[in-house]
Coordinates of C-alpha atoms in Angstrom, one line a residue:
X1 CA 0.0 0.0 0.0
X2 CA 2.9 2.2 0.9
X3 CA 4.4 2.1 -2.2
X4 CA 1.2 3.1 -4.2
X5 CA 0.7 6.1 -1.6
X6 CA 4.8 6.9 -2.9
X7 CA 4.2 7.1 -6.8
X8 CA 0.4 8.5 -6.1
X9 CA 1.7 11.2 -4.5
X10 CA 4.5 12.2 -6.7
X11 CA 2.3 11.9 -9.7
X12 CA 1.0 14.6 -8.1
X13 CA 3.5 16.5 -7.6
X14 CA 4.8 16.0 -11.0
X15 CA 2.0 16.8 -12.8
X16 CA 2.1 20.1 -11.3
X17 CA 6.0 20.8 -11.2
X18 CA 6.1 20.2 -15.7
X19 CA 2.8 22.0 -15.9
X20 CA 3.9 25.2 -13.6
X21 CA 7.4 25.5 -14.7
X22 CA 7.6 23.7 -18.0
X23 CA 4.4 23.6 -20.0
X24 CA 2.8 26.7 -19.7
X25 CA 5.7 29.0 -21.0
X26 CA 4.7 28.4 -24.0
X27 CA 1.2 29.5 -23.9
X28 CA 2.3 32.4 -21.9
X29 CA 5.5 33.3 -23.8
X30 CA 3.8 35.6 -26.4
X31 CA 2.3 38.0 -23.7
X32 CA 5.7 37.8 -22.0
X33 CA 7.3 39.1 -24.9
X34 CA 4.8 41.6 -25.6
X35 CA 5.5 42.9 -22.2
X36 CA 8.7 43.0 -22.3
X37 CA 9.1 44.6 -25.9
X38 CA 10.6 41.2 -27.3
X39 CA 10.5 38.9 -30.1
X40 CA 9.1 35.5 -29.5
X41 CA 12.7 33.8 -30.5
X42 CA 14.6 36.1 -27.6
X43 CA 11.9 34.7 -25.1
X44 CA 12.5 31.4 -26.0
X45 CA 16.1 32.3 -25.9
X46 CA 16.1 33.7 -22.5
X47 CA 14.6 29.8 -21.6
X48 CA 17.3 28.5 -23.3
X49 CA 19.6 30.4 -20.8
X50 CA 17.6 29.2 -17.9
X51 CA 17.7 25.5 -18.9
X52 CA 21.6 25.8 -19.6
X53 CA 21.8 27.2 -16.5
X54 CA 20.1 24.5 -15.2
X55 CA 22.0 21.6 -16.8
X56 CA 25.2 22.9 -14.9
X57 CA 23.6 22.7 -10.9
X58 CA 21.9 19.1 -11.6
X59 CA 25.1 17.2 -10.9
X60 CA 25.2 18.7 -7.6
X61 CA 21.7 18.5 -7.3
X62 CA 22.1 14.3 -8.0
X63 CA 25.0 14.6 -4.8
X64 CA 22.6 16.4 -3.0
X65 CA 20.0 13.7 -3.0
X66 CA 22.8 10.7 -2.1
X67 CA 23.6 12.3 0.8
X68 CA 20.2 14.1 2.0
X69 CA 18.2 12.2 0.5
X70 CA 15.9 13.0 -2.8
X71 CA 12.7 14.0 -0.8
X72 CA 14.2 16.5 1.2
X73 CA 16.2 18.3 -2.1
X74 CA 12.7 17.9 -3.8
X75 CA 10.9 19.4 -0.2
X76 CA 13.6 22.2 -0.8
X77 CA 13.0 22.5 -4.4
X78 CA 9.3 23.9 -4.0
X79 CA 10.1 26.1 -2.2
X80 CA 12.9 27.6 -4.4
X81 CA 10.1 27.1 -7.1
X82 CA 7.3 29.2 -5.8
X83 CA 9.9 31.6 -4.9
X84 CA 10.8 32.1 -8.8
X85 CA 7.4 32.1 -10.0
X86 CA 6.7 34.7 -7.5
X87 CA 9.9 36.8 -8.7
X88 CA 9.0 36.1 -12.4
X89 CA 5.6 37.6 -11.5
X90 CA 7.2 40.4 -10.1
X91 CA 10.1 41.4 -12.3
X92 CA 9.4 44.9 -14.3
X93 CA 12.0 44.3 -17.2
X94 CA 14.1 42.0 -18.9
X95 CA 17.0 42.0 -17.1
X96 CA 15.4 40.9 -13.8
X97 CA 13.1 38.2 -15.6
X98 CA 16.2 36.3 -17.0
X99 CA 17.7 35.8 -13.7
X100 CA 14.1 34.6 -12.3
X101 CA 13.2 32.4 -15.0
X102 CA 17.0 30.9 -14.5
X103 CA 16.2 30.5 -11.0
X104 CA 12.7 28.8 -11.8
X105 CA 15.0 26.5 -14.1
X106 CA 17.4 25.4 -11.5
X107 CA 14.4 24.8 -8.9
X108 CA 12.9 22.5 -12.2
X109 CA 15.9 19.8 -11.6
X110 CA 15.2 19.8 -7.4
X111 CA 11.5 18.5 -8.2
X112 CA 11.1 16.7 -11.7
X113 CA 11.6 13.7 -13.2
X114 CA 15.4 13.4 -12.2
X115 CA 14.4 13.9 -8.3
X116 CA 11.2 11.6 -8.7
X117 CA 13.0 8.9 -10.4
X118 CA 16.1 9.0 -7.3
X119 CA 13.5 9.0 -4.8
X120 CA 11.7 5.9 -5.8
X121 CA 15.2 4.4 -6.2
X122 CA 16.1 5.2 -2.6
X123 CA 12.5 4.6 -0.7
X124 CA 11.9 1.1 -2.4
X125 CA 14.8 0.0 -4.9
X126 CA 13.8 -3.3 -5.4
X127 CA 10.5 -2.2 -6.9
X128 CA 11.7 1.4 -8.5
X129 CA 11.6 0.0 -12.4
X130 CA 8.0 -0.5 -12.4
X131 CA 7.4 2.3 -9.9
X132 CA 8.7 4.6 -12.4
X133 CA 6.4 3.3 -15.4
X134 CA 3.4 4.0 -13.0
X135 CA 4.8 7.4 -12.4
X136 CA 5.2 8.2 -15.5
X137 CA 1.4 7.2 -16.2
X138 CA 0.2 9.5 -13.9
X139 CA 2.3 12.6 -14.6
X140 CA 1.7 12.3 -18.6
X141 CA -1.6 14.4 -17.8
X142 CA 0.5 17.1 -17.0
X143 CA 0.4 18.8 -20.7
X144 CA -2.9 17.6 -21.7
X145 CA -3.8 19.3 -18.2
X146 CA -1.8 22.6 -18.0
X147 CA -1.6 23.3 -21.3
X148 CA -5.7 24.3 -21.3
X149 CA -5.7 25.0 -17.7
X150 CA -3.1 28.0 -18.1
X151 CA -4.6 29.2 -21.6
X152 CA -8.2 29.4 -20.1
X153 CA -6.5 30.8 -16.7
X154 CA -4.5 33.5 -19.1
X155 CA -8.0 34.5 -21.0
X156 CA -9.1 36.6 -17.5
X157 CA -5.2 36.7 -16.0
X158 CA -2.7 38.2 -17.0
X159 CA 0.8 36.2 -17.1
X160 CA 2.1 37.3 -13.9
X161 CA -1.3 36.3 -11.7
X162 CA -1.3 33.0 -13.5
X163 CA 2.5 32.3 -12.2
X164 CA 1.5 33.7 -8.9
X165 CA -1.2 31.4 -9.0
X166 CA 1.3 28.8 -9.8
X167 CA 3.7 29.7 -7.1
X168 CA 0.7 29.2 -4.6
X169 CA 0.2 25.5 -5.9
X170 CA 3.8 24.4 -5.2
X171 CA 3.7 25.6 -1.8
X172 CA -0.1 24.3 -1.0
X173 CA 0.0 21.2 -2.8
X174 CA 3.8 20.1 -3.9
X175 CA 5.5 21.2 -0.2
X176 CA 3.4 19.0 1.7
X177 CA 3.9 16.0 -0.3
X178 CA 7.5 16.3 -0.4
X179 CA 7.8 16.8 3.5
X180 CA 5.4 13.8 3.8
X181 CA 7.7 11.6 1.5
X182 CA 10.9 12.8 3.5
X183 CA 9.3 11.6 6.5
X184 CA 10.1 7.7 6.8
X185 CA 11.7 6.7 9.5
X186 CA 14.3 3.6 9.1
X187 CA 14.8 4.2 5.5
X188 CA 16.7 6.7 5.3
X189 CA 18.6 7.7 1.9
X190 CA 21.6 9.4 3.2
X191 CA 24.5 6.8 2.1
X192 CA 22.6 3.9 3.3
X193 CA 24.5 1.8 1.1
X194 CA 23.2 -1.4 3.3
X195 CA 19.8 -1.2 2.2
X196 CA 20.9 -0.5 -1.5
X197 CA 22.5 -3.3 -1.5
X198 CA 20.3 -5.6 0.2
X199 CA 17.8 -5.4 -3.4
X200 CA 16.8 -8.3 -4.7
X201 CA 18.1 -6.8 -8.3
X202 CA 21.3 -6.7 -8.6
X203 CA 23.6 -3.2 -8.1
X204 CA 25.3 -3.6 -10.9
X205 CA 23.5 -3.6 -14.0
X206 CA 24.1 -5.2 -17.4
X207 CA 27.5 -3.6 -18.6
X208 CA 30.6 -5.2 -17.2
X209 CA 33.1 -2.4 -16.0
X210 CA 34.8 -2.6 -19.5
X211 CA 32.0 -1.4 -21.0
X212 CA 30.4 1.3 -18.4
X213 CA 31.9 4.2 -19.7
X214 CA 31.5 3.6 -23.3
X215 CA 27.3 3.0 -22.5
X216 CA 27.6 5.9 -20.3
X217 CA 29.0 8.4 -23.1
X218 CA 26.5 6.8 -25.4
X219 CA 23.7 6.5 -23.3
X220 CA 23.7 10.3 -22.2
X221 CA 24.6 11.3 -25.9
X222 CA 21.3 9.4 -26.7
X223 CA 19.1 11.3 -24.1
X224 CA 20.4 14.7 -24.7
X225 CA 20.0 13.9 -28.4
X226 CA 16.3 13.5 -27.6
X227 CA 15.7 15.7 -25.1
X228 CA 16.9 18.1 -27.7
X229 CA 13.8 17.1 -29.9
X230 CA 11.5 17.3 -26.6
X231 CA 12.5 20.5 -25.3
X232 CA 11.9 22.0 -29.0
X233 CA 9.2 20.5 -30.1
X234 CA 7.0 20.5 -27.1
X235 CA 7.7 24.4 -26.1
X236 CA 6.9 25.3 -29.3
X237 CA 4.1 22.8 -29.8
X238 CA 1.0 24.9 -30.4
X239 CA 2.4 28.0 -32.1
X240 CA 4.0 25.7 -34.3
X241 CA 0.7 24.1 -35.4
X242 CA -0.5 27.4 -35.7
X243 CA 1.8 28.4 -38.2
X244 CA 0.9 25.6 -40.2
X245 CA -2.2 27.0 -40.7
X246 CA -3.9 24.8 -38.2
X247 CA -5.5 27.6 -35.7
X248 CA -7.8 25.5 -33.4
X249 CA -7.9 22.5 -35.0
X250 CA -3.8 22.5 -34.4
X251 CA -5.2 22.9 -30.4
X252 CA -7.3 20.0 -30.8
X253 CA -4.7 18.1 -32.6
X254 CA -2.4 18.6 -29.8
X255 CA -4.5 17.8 -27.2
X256 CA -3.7 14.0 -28.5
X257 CA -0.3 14.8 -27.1
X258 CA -1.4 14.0 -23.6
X259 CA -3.5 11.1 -24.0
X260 CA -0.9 9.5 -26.2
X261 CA 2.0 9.5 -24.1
X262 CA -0.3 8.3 -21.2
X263 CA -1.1 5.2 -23.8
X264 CA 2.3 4.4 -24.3
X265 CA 2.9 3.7 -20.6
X266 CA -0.2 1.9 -20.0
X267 CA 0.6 -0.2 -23.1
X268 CA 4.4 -0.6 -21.4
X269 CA 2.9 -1.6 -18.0
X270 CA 0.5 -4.1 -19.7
X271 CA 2.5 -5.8 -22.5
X272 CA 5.8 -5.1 -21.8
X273 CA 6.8 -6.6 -18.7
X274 CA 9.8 -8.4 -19.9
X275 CA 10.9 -6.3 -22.8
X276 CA 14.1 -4.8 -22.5
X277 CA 14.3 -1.1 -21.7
X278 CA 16.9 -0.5 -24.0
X279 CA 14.5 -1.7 -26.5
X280 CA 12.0 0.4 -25.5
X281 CA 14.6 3.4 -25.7
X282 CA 15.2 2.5 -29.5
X283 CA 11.2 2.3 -30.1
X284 CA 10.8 5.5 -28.4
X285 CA 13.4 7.7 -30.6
X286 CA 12.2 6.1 -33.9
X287 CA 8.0 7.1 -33.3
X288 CA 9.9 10.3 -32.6
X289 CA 11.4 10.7 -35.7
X290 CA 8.1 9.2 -37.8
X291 CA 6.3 11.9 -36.2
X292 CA 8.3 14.5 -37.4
X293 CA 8.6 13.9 -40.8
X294 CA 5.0 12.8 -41.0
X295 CA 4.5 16.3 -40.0
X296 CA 7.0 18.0 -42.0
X297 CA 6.0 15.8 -45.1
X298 CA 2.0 16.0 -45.2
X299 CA 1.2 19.6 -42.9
X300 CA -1.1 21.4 -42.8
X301 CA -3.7 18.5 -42.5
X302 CA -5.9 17.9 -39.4
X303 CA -5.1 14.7 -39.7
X304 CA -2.1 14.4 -40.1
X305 CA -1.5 17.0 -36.7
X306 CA -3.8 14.1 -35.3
X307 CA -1.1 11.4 -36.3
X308 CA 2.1 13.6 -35.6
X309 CA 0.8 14.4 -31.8
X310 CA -0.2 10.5 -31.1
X311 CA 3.1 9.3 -32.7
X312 CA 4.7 12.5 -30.6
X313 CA 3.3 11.3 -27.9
X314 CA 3.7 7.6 -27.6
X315 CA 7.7 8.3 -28.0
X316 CA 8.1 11.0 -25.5
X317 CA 6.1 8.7 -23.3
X318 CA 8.3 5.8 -23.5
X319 CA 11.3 8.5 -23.4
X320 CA 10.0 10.0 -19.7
X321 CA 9.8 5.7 -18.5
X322 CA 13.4 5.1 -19.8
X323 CA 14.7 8.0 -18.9
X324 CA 14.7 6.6 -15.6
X325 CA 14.5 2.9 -16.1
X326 CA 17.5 2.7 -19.2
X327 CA 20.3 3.7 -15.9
X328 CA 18.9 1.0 -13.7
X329 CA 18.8 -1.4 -16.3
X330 CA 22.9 -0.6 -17.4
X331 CA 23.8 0.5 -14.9
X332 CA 22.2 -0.8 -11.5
X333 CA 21.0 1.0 -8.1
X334 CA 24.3 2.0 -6.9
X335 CA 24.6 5.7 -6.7
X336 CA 21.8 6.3 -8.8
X337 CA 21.1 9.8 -8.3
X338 CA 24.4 11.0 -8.7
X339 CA 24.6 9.4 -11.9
X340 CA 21.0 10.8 -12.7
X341 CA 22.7 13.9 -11.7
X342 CA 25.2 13.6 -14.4
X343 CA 22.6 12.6 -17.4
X344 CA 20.7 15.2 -16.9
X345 CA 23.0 18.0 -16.8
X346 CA 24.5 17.0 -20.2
X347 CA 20.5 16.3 -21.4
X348 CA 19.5 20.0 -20.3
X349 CA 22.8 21.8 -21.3
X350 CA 21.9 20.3 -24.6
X351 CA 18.6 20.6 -24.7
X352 CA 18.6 24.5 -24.1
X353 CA 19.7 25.4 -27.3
X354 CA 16.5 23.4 -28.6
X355 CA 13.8 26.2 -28.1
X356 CA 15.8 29.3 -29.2
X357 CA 17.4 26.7 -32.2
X358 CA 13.7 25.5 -33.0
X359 CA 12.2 29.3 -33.0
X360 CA 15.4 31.3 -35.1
X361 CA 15.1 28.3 -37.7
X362 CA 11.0 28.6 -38.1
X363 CA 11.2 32.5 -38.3
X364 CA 13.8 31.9 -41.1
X365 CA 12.9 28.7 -43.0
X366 CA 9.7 27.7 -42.1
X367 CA 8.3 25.0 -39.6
X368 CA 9.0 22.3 -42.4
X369 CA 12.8 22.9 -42.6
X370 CA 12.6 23.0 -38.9
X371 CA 10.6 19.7 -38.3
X372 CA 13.1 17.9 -40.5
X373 CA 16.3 19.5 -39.0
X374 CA 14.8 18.2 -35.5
X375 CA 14.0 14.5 -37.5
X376 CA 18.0 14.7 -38.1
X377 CA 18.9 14.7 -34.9
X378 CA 16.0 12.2 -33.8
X379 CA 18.1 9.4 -36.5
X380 CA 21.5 10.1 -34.8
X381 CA 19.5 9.3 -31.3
X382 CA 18.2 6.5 -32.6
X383 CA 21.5 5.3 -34.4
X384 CA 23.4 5.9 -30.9
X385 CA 21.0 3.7 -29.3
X386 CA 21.4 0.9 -31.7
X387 CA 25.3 1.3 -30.7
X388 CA 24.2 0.5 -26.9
X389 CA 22.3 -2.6 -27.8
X390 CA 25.4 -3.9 -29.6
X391 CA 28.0 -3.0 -26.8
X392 CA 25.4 -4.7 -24.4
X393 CA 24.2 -7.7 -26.8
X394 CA 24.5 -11.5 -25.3
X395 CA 28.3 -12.3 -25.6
X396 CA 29.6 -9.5 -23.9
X397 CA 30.6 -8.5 -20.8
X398 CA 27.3 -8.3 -18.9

């Protein structure tokens, strides 16, 4: 029961750390810029700052949660969050909302996915694979919720109430659950290497030592490749269907988005119990690529949008699982959040050139050259990924 009270609760939580700080920039960018005397490209720019800015702190943030333990960083990290929001709100001019939005970045790696994923690991390792599949279900409403929630919220607010707003859901909602989780007497995270190593799974993982730092160069080259894709495509999700031509059927369209990616994880929790992650990773970055060129090929259709934001979908919802599952399964339990840490700086560093690289290239070659730029990178993802499954194919040191 304990363990469904765990990923119940930080489903929560997640669903409202991606919408507040991730998904609804994008619906609230253009009044930002409009504020602010801006193009749209230098707002998405200025996120680009925040999220490299980000990408450099999550390696200490992984140490952080080894030796405190993830629930308290992520306790810590809602605070910081609502704090940013609130000085976003505030700021009058550019140069004080870049530093906010930075610091509303850095907070983003205390209480996401990365933080999520260690503190399943620590509280109940030798269940945390499939805990983080059921996670994943439940925070994969976070778009198809926030994403309508902030653009109906913005139609009577302005951007700055809505982010108050915001702020005031991370401390009333997303606090408490963090303080509850970082409550748990006898299991402590802080370099309780004992209970680690007393999983029934082994610590290890699947690459010998000969082979863990070649998997871990590729591995991380293969998430950053996609998060690349994610962080582009998803920011600039709806004003790119818009400039399609698709107005509100492009909204409808990629309201699929949601719904899809929560598919794929239900379909993975069903059906594919004893499928290899990695394999899943593979499967993930190709329905990435499919959707883009499907897109980039046969736009503006309403149908097509339709197909694009369900293939979209399914992949970035089997990316989110093995984001967090591919590590355990290479790698083992063993300092997990430090090597989270370490992915996901590299993965954000990379990926914040993806929304002010996305935006420059549809201002100056349309969304189709854009789409199939992004499909590029998607097929070196997917090609990396293909490298992995060689280096940790039967035979070899594992």
């Amino acid at each position: 029961m304990k363990r469904w009270v765990d990923v119940a609760a930080l489903g929560v939580s997640q669903i409202i750390g991606y919408g507040t700080l991730y998904y609804s920039f994008s619906v609230l960018a253009p009044s930002m810029a409009r504020d602010f005397g801006w193009t749209s490209e230098w707002i998405f720019g200025a996120l680009s700052v925040a999220l490299l800015a980000s990408g450099g702190v999550a390696p200490w943030t992984g140490k952080w949660m080894d030796r405190f333990g993830a629930a308290r960083i992520m306790a810590f990290g809602s605070v910081a969050a609502a704090l940013a929001l609130v000085a976003c709100a505030a700021t009058g001019s550019v140069t004080t909302f870049i530093p906010a939005l930075v610091a509303s970045q850095i907070a983003a790696t205390f209480v996401q996915y990365g933080a999520a994923f260690s503190l399943l690991v620590q509280r109940q390792p030798e269940t945390a694979q499939r805990n983080i599949v059921y996670l994943t279900l439940i925070a994969g409403f976070a778009s198809t919720i926030f994403w309508p929630l902030t653009a109906w919220m913005h139609g009577f607010l302005g951007w700055r109430p809505v982010y108050l707003v915001f702020a005031g859901l991370q401390l009333a909602v997303c606090l408490p659950i963090h303080l509850l989780l970082s409550r748990n007497p006898g299991r402590k995270a802080e370099g309780d290497a004992r209970r680690i190593s007393s999983a029934t799974v082994p610590q290890q993982g699947r690459l010998g030592d000969v082979d863990r730092k070649a998997g871990f160069i590729m591995m991380t080259t293969a998430f950053a490749l996609q998060s690349f894709i994610s962080s582009a495509v998803l920011i600039h999700m709806l004003p790119m269907l818009a400039a399609l031509g698709l107005g509100a059927a492009g909204v409808a369209a990629g309201a699929l988005f949601g719904p899809a990616q929560v598919a794929s994880r239900l379909i993975n929790m069903v059906f594919a119990r004893n499928l290899a992650q990695l394999h899943l990773a593979i499967a993930s970055a190709v329905l990435l690529v499919l959707a883009l060129v499907a897109l980039a090929i046969a736009a503006p259709s309403f149908w097509v949008a339709m197909l694009f934001a369900t293939l979209f979908g399914l992949g970035s919802g089997l990316f989110s699982i093995v984001g967090g599952t591919l590590p355990l399964e290479l790698f083992g339990h063993q300092g997990y959040a430090a090597l989270q840490g370490r992915v996901m700086s590299v993965r954000l560093i990379v990926g914040a050139a993806a929304p002010f690289t996305f935006s420059f290239i549809m201002a100056n070659g349309g969304v189709g050259l854009a789409l199939m730029a992004v499909a590029g990178v998607g097929v070196c993802a997917t090609a990396t990924l293909l490298l992995i499954a060689k280096l940790a194919s039967p035979g070899r040191s594992f």
